[in-house]
PDB file of C-alpha atoms in Angstrom:
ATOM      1  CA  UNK A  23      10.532 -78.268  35.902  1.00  0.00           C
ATOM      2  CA  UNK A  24      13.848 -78.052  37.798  1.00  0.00           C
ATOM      3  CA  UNK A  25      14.113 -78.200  41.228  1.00  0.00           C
ATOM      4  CA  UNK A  26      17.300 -77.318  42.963  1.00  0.00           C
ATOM      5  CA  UNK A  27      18.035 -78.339  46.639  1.00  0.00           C
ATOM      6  CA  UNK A  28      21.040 -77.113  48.539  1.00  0.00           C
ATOM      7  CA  UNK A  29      22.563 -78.001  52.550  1.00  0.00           C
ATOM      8  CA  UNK A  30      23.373 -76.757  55.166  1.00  0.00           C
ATOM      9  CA  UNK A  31      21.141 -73.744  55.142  1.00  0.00           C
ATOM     10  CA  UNK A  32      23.636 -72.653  58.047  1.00  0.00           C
ATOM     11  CA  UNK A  33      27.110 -73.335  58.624  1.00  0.00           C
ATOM     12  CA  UNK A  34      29.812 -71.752  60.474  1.00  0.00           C
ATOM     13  CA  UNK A  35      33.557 -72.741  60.391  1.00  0.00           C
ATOM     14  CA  UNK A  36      36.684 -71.629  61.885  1.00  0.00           C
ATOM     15  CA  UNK A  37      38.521 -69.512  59.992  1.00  0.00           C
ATOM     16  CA  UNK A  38      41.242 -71.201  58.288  1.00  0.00           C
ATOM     17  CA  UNK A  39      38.919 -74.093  58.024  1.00  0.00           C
ATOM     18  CA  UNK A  40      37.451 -75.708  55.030  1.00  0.00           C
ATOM     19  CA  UNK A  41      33.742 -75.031  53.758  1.00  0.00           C
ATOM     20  CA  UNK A  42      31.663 -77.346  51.636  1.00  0.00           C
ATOM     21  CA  UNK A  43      28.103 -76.208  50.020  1.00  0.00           C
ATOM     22  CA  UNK A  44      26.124 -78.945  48.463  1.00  0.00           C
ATOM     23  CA  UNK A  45      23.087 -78.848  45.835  1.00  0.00           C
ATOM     24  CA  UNK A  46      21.427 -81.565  44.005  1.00  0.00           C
ATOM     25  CA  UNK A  47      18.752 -80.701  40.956  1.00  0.00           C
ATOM     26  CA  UNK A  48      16.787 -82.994  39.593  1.00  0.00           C
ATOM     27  CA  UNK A  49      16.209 -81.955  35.482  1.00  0.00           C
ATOM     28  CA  UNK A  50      18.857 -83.963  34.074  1.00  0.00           C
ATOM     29  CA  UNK A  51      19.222 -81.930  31.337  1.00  0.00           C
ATOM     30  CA  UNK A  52      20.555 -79.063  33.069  1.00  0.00           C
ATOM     31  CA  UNK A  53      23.836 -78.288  31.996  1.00  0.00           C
ATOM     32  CA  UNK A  54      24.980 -75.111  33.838  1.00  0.00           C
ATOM     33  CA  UNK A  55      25.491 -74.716  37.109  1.00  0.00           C
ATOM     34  CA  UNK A  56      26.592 -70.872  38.946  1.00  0.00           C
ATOM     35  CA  UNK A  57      27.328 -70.168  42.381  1.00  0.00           C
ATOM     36  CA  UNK A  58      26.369 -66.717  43.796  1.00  0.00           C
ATOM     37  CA  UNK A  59      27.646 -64.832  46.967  1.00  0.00           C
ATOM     38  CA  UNK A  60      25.668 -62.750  48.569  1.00  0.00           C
ATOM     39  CA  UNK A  61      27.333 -60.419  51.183  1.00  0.00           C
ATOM     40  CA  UNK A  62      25.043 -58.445  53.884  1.00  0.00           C
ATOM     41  CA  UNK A  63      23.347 -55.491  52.173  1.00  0.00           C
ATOM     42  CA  UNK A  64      24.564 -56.144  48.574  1.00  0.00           C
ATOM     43  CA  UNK A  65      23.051 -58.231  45.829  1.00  0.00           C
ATOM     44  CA  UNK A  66      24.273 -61.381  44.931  1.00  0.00           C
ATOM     45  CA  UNK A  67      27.524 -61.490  42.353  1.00  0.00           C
ATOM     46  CA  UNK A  68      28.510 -64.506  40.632  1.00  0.00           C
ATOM     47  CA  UNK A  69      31.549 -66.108  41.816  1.00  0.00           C
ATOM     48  CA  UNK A  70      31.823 -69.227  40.042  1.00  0.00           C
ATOM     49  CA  UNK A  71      30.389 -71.549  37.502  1.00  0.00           C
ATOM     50  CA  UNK A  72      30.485 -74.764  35.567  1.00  0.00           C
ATOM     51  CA  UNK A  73      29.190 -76.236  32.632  1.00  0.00           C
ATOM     52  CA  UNK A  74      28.203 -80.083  32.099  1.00  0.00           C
ATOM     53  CA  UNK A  75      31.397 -81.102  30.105  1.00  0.00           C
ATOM     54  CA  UNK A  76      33.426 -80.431  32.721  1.00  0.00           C
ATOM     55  CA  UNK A  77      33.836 -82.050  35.993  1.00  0.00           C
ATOM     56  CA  UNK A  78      35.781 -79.881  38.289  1.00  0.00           C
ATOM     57  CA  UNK A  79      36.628 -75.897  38.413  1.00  0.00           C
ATOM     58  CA  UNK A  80      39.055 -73.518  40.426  1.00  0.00           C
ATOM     59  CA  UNK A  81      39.360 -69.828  41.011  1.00  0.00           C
ATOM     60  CA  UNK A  82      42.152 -69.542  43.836  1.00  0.00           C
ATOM     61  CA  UNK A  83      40.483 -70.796  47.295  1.00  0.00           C
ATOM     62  CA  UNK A  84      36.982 -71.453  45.655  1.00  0.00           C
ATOM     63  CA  UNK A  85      36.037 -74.396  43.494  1.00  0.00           C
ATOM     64  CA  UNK A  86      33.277 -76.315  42.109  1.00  0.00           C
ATOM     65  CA  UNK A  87      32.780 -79.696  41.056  1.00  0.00           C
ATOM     66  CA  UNK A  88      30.049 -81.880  38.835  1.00  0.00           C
ATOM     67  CA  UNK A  89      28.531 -85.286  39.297  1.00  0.00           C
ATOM     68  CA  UNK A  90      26.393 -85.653  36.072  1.00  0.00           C
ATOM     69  CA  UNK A  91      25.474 -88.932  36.844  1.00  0.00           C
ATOM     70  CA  UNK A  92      24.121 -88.371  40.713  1.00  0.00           C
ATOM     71  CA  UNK A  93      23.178 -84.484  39.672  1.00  0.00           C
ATOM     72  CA  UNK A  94      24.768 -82.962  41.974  1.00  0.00           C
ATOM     73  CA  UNK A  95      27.069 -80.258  42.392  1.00  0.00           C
ATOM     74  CA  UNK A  96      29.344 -78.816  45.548  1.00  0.00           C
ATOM     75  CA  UNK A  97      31.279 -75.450  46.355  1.00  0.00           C
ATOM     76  CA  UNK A  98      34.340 -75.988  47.978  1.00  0.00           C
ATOM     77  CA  UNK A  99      35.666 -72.803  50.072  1.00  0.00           C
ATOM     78  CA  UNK A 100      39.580 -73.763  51.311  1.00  0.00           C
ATOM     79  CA  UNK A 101      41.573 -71.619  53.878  1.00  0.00           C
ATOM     80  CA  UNK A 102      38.035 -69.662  54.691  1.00  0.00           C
ATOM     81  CA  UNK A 103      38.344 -65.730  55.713  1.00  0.00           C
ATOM     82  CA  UNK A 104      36.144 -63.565  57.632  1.00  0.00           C
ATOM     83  CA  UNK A 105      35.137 -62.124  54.602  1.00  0.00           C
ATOM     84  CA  UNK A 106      34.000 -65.274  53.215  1.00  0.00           C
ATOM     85  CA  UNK A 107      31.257 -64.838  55.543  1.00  0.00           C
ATOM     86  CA  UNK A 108      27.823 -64.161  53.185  1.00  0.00           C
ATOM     87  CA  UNK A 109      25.434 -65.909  52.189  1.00  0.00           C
ATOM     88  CA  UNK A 110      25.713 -68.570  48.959  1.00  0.00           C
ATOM     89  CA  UNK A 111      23.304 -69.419  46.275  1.00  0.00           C
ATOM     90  CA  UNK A 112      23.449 -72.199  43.917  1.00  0.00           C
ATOM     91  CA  UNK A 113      21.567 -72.511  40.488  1.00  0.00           C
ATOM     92  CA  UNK A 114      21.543 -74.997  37.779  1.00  0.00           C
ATOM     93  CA  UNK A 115      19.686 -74.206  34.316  1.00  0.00           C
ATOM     94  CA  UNK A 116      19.207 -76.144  30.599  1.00  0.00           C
ATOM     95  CA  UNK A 117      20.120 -73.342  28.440  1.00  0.00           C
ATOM     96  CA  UNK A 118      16.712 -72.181  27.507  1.00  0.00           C
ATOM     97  CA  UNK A 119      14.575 -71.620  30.585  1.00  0.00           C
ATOM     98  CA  UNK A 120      15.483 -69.338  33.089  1.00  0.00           C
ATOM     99  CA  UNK A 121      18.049 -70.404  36.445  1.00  0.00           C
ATOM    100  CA  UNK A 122      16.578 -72.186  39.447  1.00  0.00           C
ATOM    101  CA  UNK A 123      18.481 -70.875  42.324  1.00  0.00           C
ATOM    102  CA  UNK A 124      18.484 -72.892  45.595  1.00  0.00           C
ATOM    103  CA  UNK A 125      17.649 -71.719  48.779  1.00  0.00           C
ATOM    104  CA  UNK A 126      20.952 -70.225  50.268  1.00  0.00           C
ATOM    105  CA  UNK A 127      23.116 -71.373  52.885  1.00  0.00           C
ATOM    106  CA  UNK A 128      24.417 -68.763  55.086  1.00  0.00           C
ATOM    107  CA  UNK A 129      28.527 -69.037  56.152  1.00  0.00           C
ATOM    108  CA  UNK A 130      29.588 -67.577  58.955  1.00  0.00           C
ATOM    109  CA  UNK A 131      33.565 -67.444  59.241  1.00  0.00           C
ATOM    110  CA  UNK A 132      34.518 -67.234  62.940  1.00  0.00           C
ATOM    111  CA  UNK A 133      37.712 -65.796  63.680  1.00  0.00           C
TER     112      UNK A 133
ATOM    113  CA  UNK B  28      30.693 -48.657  36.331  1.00  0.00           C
ATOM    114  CA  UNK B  29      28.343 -51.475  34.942  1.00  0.00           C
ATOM    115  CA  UNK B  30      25.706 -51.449  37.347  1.00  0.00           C
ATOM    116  CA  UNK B  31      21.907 -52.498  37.969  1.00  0.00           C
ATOM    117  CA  UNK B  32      20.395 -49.291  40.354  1.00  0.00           C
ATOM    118  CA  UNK B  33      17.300 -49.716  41.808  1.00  0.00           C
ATOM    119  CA  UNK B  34      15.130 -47.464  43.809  1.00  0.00           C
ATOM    120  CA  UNK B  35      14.525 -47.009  46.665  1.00  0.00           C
ATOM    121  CA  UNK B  36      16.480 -48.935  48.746  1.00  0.00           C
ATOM    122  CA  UNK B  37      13.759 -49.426  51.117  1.00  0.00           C
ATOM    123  CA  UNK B  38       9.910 -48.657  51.113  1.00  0.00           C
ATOM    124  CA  UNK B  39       6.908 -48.822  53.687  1.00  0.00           C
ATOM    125  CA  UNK B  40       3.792 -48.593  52.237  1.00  0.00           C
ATOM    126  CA  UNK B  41       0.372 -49.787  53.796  1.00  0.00           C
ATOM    127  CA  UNK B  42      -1.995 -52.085  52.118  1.00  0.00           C
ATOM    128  CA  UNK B  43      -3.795 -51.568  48.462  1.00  0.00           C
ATOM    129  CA  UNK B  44      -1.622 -48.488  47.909  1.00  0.00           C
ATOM    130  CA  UNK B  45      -0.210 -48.588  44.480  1.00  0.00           C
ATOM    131  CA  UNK B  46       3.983 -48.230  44.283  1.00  0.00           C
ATOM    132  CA  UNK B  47       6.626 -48.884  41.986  1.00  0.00           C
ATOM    133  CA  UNK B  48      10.042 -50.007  42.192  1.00  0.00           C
ATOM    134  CA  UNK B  49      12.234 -48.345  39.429  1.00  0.00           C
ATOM    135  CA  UNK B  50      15.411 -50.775  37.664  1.00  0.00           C
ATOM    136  CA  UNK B  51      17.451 -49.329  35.609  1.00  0.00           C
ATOM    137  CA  UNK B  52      20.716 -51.214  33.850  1.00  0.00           C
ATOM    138  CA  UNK B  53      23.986 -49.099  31.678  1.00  0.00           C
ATOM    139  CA  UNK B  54      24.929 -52.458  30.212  1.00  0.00           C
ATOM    140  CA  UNK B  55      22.892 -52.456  26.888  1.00  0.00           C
ATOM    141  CA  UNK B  56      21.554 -56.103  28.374  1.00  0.00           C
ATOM    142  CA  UNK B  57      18.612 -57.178  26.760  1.00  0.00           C
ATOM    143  CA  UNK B  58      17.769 -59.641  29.549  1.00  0.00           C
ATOM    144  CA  UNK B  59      15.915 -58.161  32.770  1.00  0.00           C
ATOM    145  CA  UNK B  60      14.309 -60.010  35.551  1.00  0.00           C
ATOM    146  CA  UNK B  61      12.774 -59.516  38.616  1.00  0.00           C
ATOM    147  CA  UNK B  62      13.455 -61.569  42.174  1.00  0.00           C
ATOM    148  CA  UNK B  63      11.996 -61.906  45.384  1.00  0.00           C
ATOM    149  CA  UNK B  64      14.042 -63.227  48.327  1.00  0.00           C
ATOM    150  CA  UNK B  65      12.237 -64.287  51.552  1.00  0.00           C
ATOM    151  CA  UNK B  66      13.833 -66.592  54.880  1.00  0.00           C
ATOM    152  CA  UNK B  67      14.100 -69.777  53.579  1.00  0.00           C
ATOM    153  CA  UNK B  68      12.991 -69.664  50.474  1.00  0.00           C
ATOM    154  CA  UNK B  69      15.588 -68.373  48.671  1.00  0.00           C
ATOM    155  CA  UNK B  70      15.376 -66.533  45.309  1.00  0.00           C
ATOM    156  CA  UNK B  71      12.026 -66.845  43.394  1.00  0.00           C
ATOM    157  CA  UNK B  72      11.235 -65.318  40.103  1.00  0.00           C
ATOM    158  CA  UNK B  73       8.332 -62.500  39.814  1.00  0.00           C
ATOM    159  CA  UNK B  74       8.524 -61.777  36.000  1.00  0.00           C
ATOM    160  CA  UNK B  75      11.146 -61.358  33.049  1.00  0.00           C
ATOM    161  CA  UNK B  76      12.247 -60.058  29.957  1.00  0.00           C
ATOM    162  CA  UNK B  77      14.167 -60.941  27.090  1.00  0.00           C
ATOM    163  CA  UNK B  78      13.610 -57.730  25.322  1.00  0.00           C
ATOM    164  CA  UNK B  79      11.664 -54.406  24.921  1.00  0.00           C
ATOM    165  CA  UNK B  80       7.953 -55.046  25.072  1.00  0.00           C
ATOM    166  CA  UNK B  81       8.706 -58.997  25.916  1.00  0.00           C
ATOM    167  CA  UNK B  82       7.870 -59.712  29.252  1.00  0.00           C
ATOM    168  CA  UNK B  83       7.208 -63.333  30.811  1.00  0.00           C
ATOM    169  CA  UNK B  84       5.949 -64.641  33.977  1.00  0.00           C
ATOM    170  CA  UNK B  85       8.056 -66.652  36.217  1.00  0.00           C
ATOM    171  CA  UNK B  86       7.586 -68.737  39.574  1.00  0.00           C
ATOM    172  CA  UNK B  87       5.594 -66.315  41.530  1.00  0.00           C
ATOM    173  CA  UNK B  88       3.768 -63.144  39.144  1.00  0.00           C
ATOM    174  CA  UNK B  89       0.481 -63.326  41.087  1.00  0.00           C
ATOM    175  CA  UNK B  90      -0.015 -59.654  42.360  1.00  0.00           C
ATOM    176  CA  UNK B  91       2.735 -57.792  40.272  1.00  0.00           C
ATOM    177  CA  UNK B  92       3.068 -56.196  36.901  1.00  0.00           C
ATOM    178  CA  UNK B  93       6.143 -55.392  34.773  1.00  0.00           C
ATOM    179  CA  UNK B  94       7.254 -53.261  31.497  1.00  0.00           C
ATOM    180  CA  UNK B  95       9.633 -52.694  29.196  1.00  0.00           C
ATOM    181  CA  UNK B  96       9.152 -50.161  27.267  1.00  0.00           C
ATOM    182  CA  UNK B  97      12.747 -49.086  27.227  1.00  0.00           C
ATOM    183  CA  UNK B  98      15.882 -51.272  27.004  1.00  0.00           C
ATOM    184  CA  UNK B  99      17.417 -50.078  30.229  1.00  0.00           C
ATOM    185  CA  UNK B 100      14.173 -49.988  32.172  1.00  0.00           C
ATOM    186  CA  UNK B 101      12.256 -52.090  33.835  1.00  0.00           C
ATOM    187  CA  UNK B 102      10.068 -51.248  36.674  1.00  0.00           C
ATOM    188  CA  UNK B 103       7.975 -53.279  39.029  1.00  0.00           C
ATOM    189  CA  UNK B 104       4.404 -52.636  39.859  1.00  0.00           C
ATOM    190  CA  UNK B 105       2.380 -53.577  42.580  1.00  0.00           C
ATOM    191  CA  UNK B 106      -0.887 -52.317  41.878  1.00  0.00           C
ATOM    192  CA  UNK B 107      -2.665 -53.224  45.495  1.00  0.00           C
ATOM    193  CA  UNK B 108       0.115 -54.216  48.074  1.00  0.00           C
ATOM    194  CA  UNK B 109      -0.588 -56.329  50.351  1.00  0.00           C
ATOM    195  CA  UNK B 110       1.511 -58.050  53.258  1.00  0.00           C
ATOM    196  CA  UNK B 111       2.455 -61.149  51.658  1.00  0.00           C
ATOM    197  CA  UNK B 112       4.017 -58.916  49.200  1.00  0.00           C
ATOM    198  CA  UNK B 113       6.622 -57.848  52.212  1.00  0.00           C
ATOM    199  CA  UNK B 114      10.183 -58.859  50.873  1.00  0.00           C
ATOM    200  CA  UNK B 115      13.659 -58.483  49.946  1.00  0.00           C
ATOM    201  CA  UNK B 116      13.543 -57.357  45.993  1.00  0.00           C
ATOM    202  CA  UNK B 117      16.469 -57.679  43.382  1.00  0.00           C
ATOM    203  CA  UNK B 118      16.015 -56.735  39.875  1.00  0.00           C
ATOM    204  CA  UNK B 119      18.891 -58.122  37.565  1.00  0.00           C
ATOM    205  CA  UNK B 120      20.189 -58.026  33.906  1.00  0.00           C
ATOM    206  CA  UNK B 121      22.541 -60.361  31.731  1.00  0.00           C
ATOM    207  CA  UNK B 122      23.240 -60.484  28.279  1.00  0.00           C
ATOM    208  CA  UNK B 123      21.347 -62.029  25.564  1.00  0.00           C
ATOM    209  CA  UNK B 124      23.249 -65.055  25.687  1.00  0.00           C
ATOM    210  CA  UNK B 125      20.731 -67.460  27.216  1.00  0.00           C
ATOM    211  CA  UNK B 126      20.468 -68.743  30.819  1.00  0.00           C
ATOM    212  CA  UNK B 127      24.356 -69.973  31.078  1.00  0.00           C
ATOM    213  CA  UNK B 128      25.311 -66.007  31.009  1.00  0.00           C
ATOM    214  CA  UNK B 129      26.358 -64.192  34.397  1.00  0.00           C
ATOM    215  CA  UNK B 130      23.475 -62.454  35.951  1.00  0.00           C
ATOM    216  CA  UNK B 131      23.851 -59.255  37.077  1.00  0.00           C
ATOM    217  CA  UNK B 132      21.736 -58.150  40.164  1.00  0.00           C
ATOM    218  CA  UNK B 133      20.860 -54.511  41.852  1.00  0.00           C
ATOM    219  CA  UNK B 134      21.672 -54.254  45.490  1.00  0.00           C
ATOM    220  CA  UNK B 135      17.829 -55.087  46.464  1.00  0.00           C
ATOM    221  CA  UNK B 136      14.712 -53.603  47.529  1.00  0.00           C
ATOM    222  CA  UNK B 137      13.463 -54.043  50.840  1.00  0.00           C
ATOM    223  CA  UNK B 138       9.771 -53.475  50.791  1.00  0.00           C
ATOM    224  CA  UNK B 139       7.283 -53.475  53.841  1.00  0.00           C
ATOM    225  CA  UNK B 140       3.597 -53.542  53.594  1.00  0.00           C
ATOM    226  CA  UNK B 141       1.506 -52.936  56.696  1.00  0.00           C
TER     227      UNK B 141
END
């Protein structure tokens, strides 16, 4: 089955300061790949996602990109906030079994 | 408000004592899952369903029970706690679109058993 790894488990940044999350999976057939944020006390809510035919996605300061071919995937956090702060799952799926979700890294945003 | 409410928030219970966790969901999803989220291990699968009266196991099912006998419900049942069963809980819901559809999770169940 899939297997999804994901680094740092920690990381802290300045605020203003870039953020990179990396995963890797290993099914190659997985073709979706979500990231969730999970703030303190709240469950996690989707924030982003991509699918295999495309390579790169952006949503304002957050975006995602796709190397089919070394199977992995990265979120990329620009100008990072205080409220960025959480902590961030990754997940990658086939289409018919259920997500495998990564272990979390936890961001802390230091102002 | 779409939302995914469980109950309660948080629980203490002592070993073997039978409890359930209550999920309820206002989007008409006919997906419903459970998680379990311990320190480095991220989020693990307990059980799922894709519909009333279909329920499946996932990653780690040993020691719990599920149902779905309604579309909006689906509780969690752990019939003889015990402390390896002390964790972090989310249930969530999506649509029936498969896997690739946004999940949408409760705000978590922190259970203790002593």
């Amino acid at each position: 089955g899939e297997n999804v790894e994901q680094h740092p488990s920690t990381l802290s940044v300045q605020e203003g300061d870039s953020a990179v999350i990396k995963c890797t999976y290993s099914d190659s057939a997985s073709n979706y790949f979500p990231w969730y944020k999970q703030e303190l006390g709240k469950g996690p809510q989707l924030i982003i996602d991509i699918r295999s035919n495309v390579g790169e996605k952006k949503d304002q300061r957050i975006a995602v990109t796709l190397n089919k071919t070394a199977k992995h995937f990265s979120l990329h956090i620009t100008e990072t906030q205080p409220e960025d702060s959480a902590v961030y799952f990754c997940a990658a799926s086939e289409g018919n079994t259920p997500l495998v979700f990564g272990k979390g890294t936890r961001l802390s945003v230091i102002a | 408000e779409a939302q995914v409410t469980q109950n309660p928030r948080y629980l203490i219970t002592v070993t073997g004592k039978k409890l359930t966790v209550t999920c309820s969901q206002n989007m008409n999803h006919e997906y419903m899952s459970w998680y379990r989220q311990d320190p480095g291990l991220g989020l693990r699968q307990i059980y799922y369903s894709m519909n009333v009266e279909v329920t499946d196991k996932g990653d780690v099912p040993e020691g719990y029970k599920v149902s779905r006998k309604e579309k909006r419900n689906f509780p969690l049942i752990l019939e003889s706690p015990s402390p390896n069963q002390t964790s972090l809980y989310f249930c969530a819901s999506r649509d029936s679109g498969g896997p690739n559809e946004k999940l949408f999770f409760g705000s978590g169940t922190q259970l203790s058993v002593l």
